[in-house]
Tab-separated table of C-alpha atoms and ligand atoms in Angstrom:
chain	number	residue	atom	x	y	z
A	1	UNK	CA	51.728	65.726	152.410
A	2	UNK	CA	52.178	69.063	150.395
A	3	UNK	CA	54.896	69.124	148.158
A	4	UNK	CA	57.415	72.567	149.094
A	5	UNK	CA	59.650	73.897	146.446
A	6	UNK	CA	63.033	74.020	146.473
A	7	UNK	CA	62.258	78.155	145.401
A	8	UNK	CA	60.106	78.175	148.137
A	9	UNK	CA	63.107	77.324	150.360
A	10	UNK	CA	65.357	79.963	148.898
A	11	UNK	CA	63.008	82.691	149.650
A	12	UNK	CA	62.374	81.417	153.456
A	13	UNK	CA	66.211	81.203	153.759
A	14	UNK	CA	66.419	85.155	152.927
A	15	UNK	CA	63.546	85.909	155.053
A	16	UNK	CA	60.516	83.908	156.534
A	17	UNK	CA	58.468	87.158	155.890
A	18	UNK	CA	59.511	87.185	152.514
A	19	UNK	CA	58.519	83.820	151.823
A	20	UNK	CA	54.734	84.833	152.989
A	21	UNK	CA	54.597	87.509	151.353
A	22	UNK	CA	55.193	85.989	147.811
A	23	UNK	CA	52.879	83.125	148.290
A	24	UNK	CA	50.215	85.115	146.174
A	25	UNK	CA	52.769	86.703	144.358
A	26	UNK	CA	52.721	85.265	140.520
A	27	UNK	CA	56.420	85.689	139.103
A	28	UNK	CA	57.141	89.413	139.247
A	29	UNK	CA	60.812	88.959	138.695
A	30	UNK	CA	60.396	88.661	134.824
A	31	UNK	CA	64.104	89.973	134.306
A	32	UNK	CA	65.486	87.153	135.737
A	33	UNK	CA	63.142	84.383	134.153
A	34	UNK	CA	63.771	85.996	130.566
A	35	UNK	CA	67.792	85.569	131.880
A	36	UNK	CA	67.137	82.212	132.480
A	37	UNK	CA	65.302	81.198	129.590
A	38	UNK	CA	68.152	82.818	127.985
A	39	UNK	CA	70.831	80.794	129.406
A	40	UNK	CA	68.211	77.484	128.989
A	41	UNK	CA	68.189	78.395	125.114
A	42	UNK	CA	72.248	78.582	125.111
A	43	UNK	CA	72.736	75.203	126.980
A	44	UNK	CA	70.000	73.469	124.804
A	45	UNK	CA	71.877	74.463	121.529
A	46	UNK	CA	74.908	73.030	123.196
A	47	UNK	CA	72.775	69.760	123.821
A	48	UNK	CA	71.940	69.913	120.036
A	49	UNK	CA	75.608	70.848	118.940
A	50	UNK	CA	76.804	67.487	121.099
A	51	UNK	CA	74.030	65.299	119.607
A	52	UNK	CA	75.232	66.192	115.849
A	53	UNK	CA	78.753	65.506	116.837
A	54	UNK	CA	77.820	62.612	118.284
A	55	UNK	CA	75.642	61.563	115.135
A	56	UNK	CA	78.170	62.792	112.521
A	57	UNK	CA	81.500	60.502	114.489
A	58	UNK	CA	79.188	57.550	113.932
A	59	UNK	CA	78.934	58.381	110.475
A	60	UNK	CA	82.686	58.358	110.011
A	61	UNK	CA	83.053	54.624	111.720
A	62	UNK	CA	80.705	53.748	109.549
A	63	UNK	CA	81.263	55.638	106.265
A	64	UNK	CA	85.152	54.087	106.806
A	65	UNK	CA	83.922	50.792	107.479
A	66	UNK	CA	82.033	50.617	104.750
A	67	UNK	CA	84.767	51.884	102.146
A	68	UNK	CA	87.609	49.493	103.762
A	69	UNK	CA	85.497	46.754	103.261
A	70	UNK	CA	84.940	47.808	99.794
A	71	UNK	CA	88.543	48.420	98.970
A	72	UNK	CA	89.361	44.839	100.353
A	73	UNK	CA	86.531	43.326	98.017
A	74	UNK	CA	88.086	45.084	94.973
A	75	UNK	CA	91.659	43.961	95.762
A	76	UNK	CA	89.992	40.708	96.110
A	77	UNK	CA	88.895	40.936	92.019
A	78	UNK	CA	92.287	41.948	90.763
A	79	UNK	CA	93.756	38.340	92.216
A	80	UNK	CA	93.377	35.021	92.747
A	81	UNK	CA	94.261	33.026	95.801
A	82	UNK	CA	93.619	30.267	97.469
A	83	UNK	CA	95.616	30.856	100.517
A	84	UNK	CA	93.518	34.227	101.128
A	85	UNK	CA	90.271	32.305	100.281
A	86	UNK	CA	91.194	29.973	103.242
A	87	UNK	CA	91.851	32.328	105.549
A	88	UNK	CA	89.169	34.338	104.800
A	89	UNK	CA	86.466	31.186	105.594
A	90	UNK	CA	88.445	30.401	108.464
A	91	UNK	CA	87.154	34.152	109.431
A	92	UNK	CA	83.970	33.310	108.427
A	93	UNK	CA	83.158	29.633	110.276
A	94	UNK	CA	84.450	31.294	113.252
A	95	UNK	CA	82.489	34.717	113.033
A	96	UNK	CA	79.479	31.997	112.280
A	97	UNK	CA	80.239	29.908	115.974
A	98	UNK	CA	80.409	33.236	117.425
A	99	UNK	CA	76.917	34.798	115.768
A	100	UNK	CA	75.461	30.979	116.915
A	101	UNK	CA	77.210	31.308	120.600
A	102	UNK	CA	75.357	34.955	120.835
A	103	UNK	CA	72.614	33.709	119.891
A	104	UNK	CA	72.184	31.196	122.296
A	105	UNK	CA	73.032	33.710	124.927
A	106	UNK	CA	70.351	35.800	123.269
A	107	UNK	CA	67.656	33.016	123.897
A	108	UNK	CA	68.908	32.468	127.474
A	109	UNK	CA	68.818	36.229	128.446
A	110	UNK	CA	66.464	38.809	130.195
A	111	UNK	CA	65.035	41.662	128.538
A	112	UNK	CA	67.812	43.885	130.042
A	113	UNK	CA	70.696	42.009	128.456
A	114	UNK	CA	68.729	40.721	125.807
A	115	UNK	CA	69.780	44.375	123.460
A	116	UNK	CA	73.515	43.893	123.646
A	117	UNK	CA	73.424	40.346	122.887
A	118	UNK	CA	71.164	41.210	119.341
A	119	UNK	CA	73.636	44.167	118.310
A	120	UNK	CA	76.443	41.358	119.035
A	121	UNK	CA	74.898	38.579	117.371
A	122	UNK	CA	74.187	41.354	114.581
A	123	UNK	CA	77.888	42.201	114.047
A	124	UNK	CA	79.217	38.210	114.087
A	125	UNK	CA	76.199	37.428	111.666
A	126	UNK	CA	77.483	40.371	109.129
A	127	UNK	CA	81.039	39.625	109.670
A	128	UNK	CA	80.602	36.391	109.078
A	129	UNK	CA	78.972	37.258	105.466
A	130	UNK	CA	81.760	39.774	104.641
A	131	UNK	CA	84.558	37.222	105.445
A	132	UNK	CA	82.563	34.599	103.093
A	133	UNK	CA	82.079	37.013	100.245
A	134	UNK	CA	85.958	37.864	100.235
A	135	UNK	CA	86.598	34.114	99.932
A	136	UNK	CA	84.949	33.515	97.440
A	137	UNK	CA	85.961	36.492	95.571
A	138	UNK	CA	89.469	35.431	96.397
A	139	UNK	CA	89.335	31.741	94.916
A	140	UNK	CA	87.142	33.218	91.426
A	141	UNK	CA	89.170	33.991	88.389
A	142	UNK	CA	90.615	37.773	88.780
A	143	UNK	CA	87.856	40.623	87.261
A	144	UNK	CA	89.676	44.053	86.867
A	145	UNK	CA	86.506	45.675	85.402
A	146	UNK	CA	84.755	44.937	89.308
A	147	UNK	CA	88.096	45.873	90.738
A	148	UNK	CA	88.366	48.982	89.621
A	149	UNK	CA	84.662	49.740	90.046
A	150	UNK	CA	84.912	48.670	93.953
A	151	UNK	CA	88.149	50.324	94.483
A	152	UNK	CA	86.539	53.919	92.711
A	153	UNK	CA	83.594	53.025	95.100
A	154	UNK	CA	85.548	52.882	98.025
A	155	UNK	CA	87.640	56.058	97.280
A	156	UNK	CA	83.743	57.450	97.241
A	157	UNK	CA	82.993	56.197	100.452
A	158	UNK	CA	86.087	57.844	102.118
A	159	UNK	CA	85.161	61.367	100.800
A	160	UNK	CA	82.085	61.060	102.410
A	161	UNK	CA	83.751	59.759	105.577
A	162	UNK	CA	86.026	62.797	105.610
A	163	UNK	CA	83.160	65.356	104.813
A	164	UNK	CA	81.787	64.455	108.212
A	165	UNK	CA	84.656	64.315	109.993
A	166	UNK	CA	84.993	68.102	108.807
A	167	UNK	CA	81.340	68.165	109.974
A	168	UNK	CA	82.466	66.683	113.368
A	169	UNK	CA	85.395	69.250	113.890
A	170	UNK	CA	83.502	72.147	112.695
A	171	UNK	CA	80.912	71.320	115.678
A	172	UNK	CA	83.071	70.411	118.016
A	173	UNK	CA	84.753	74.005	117.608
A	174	UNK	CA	81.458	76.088	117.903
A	175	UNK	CA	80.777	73.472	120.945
A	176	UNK	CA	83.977	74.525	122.840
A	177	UNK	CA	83.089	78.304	122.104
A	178	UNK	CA	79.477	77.698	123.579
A	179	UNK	CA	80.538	76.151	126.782
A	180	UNK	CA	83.621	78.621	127.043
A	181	UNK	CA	80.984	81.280	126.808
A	182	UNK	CA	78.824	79.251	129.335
A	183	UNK	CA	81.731	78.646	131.807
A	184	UNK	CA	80.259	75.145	132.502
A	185	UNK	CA	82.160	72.548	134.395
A	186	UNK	CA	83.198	69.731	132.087
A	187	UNK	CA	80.442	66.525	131.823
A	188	UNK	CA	77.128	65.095	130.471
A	189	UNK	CA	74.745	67.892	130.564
A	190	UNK	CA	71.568	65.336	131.593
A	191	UNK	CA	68.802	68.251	132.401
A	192	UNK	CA	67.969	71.880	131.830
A	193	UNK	CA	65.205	73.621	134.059
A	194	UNK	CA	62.454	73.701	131.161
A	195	UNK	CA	59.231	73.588	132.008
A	196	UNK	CA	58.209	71.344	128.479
A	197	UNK	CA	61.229	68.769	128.463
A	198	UNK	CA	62.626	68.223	131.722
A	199	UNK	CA	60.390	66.376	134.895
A	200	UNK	CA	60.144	67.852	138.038
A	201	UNK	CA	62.622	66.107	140.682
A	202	UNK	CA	60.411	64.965	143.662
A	203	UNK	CA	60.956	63.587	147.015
A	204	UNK	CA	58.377	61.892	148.449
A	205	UNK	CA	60.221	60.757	151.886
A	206	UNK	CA	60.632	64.680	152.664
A	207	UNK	CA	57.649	66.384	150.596
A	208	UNK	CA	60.131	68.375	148.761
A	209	UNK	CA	59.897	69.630	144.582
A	210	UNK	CA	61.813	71.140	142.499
A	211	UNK	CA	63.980	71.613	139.161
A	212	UNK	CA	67.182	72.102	138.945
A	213	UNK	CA	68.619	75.014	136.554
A	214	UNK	CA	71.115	72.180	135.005
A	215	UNK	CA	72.032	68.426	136.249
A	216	UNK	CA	75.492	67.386	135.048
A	217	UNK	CA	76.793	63.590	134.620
A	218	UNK	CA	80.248	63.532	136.037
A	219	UNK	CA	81.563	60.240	136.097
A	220	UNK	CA	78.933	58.491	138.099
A	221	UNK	CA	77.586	61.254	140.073
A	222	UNK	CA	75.106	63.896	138.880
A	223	UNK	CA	75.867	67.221	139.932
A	224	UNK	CA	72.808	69.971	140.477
A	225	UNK	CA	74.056	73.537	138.781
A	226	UNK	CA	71.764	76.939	140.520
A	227	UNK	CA	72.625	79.388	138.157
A	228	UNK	CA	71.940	82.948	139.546
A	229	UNK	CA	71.622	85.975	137.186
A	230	UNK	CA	71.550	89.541	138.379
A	231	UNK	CA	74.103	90.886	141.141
A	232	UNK	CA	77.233	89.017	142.170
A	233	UNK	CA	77.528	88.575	145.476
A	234	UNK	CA	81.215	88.580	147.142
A	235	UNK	CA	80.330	84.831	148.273
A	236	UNK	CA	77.703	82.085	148.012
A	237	UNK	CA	74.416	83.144	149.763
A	238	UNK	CA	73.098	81.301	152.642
A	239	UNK	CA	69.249	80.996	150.684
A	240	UNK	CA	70.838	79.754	147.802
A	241	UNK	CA	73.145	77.269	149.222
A	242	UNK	CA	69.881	76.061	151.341
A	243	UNK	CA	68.063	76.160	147.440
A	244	UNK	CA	70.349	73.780	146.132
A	245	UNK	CA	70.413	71.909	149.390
A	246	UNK	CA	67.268	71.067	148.389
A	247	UNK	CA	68.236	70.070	144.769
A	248	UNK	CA	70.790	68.212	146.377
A	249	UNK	CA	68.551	66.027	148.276
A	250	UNK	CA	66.442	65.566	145.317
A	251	UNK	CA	69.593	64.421	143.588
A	252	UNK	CA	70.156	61.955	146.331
A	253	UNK	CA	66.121	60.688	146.410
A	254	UNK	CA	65.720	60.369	142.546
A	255	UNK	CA	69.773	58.918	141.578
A	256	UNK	CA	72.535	58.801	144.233
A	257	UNK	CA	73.725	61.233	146.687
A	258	UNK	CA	75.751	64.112	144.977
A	259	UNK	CA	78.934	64.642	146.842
A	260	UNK	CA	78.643	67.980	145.690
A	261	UNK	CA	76.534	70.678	144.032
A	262	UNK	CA	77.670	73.995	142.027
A	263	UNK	CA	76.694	77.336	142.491
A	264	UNK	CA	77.172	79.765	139.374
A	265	UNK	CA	76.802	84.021	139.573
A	266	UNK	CA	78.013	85.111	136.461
A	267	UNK	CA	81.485	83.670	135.804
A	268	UNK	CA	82.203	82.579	139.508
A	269	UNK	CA	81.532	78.824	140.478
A	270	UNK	CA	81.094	77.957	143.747
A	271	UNK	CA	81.172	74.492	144.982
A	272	UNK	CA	79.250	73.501	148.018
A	273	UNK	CA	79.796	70.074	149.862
A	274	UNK	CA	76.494	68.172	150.553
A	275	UNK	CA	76.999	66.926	154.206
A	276	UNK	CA	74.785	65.849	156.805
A	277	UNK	CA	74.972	68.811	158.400
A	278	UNK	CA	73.745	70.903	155.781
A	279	UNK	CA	70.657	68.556	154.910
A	280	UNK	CA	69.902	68.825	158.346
A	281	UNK	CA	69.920	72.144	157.946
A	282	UNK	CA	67.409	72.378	155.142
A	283	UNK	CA	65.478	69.749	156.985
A	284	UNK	CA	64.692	72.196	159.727
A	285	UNK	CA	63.765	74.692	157.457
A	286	UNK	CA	60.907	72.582	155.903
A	287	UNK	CA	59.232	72.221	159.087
A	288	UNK	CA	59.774	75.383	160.234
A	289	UNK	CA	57.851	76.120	157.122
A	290	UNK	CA	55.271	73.494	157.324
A	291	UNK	CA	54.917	74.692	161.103
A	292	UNK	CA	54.244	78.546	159.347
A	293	UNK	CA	51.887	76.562	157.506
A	294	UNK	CA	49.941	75.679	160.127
A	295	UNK	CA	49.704	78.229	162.591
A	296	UNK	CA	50.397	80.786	159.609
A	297	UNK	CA	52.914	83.058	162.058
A	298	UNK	CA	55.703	84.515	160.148
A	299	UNK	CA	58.309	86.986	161.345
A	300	UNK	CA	60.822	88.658	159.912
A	301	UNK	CA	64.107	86.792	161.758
A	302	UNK	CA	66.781	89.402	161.107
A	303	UNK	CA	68.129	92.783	161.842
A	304	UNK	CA	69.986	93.665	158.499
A	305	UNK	CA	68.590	96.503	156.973
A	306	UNK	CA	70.484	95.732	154.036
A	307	UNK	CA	68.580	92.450	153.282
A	308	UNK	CA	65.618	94.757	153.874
A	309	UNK	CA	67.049	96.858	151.299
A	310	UNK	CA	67.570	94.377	148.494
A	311	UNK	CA	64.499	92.495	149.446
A	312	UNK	CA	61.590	92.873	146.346
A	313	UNK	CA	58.589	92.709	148.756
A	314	UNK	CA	59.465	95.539	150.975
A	315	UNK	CA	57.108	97.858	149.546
A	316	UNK	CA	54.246	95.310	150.894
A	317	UNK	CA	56.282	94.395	153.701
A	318	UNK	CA	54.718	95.440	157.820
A	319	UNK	CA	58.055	94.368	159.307
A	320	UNK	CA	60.426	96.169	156.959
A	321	UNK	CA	63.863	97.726	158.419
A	322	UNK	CA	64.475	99.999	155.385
B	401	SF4	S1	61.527	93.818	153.731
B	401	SF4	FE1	62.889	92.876	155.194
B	401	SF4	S2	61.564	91.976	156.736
B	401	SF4	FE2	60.305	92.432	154.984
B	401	SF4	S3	60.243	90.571	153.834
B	401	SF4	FE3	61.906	91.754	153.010
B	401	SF4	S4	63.707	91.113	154.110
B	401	SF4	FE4	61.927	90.404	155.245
């Protein structure tokens, strides 16, 4: 079956005759593809700006992890006691049980659960150590040298800790500025229409292609964003509803049915229910066009002169109204 694209659909939806007409046509409309590329550049630097975030809060868990277990080691130095060395390998036999028990479950598991089980067994195996090392440290004779050494280290460990976290807020205020400027819905940006990085959505059931501008992670649901550039119209468009119809669907084929899909023209958002009627809708467009296909008869199916107006193939167009 040959593949249409969900473009392909848009420009059938404003006129069949248009459609036609552009089949030979090799992307004339170079204002709007630099517009998008622009936009594409914008959203991927607010991928990048969420990945360093993302990288630098880890850095603080673990940059504080590491200096409060340091800090505990170095009180550990400055005194002796049994009663915190027992505790401390009562930690430690039961961390142990619970690094064996993962373990086990690590044996016994597929290769899907077999990850979460390794970083679990990972963190019970290393607890375990730390809770044995402060035992001991707690029954040895006191060494203020070490504890003062451990506790310096530890202070070191915390400015580090706090230098990222300065990171962290820093990007997390240019982030907020770049999706203010954006005007995107809150969620997971997943996919930006780029012809290098992101795959082509396909449907094989209904012969359908295409790439979405932007595919946001809300919740459990992945939401298709068309985002137009040029003129703003007072409303959605019919072709571009029918457009990301068709992302829709491809939603639907390649994850889950959106229940929705957003429309963007400048700093308007439009949200447009995906129902059954409306993928009906876009259903009969396909084979209308797959019948135009065949018999290659294609009208104009209008009487607005003002679509003829707007319309970027009129100077090649027979049927033209204006
Ligand atoms: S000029 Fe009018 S009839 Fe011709 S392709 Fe454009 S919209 Fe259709």
């Amino acid at each position: 079956m040959d593949y249409i694209s969900a473009g392909d659909i848009e420009k059938y939806s404003y006129c069949p005759l248009s459609w036609w007409l552009s089949r030979n046509e090799r992307n004339k409309n170079s204002e709007g593809v630099r517009k998008h590329r622009e936009i594409g550049k914008k959203i991927e630097e607010l991928r990048g700006e969420r990945r360093k975030i993302k990288a630098w809060e880890s850095m603080i868990m673990y940059y504080s992890l590491a200096a409060s277990i340091i800090a505990i080691l170095g009180f550990a130095f400055f005194y002796t006691s049994i009663l915190l060395g027992k505790v401390f390998i009562s930690l430690a036999i039961f961390w142990l049980l619970l690094a064996l028990y993962f373990l086990w479950k690590y044996e016994k598991s597929n290769v899907e659960n077999s990850k979460p089980m390794g970083k679990l067994m990972i963190i019970a195996s290393s607890s375990a150590t730390i809770f044995s090392i402060f035992a001991v440290t707690f029954v040895l004779p006191p060494n203020y040298l070490m504890g003062y050494l451990l506790e310096i280290s530890s202070l070191l460990w915390l400015i580090f800790a706090t230098y990222f976290l300065y990171l962290a807020l820093k990007g997390e205020i240019r982030y907020n500025k770049l999706r203010r400027e954006l005007k995107l819905p809150n969620g997971e940006i997943i996919y930006v229409d780029d012809l290098e990085r992101s795959p082509l959505l396909k449907s094989e059931k209904y012969g359908i292609w295409g790439r979405p501008d932007l595919l946001i992670k809300m919740g459990e649901d992945y939401i298709p964003i068309e985002i137009k550039t040029g003129r703003v119209p007072r409303g959605p468009l019919f072709s571009h509803i029918m457009q990301l119809t068709a992302y829709m669907l491809l939603v639907e084929d390649n994850f889950k049915a959106p229940p929705y899909g957003l429309l963007k023209y400048g700093n308007m958002i439009y949200k447009i229910d995906y129902d059954k009627g409306l993928k009906e809708l876009l259903l009969k467009k396909v084979d209308e066009m797959r019948c135009a296909l065949k018999t290659g008869e294609v009208h104009r199916n209008h009487n607005r002169m003002g679509k003829c107006l707007h319309c970027s193939r009129r100077d090649i167009c027979p049927e033209r109204l204006a």
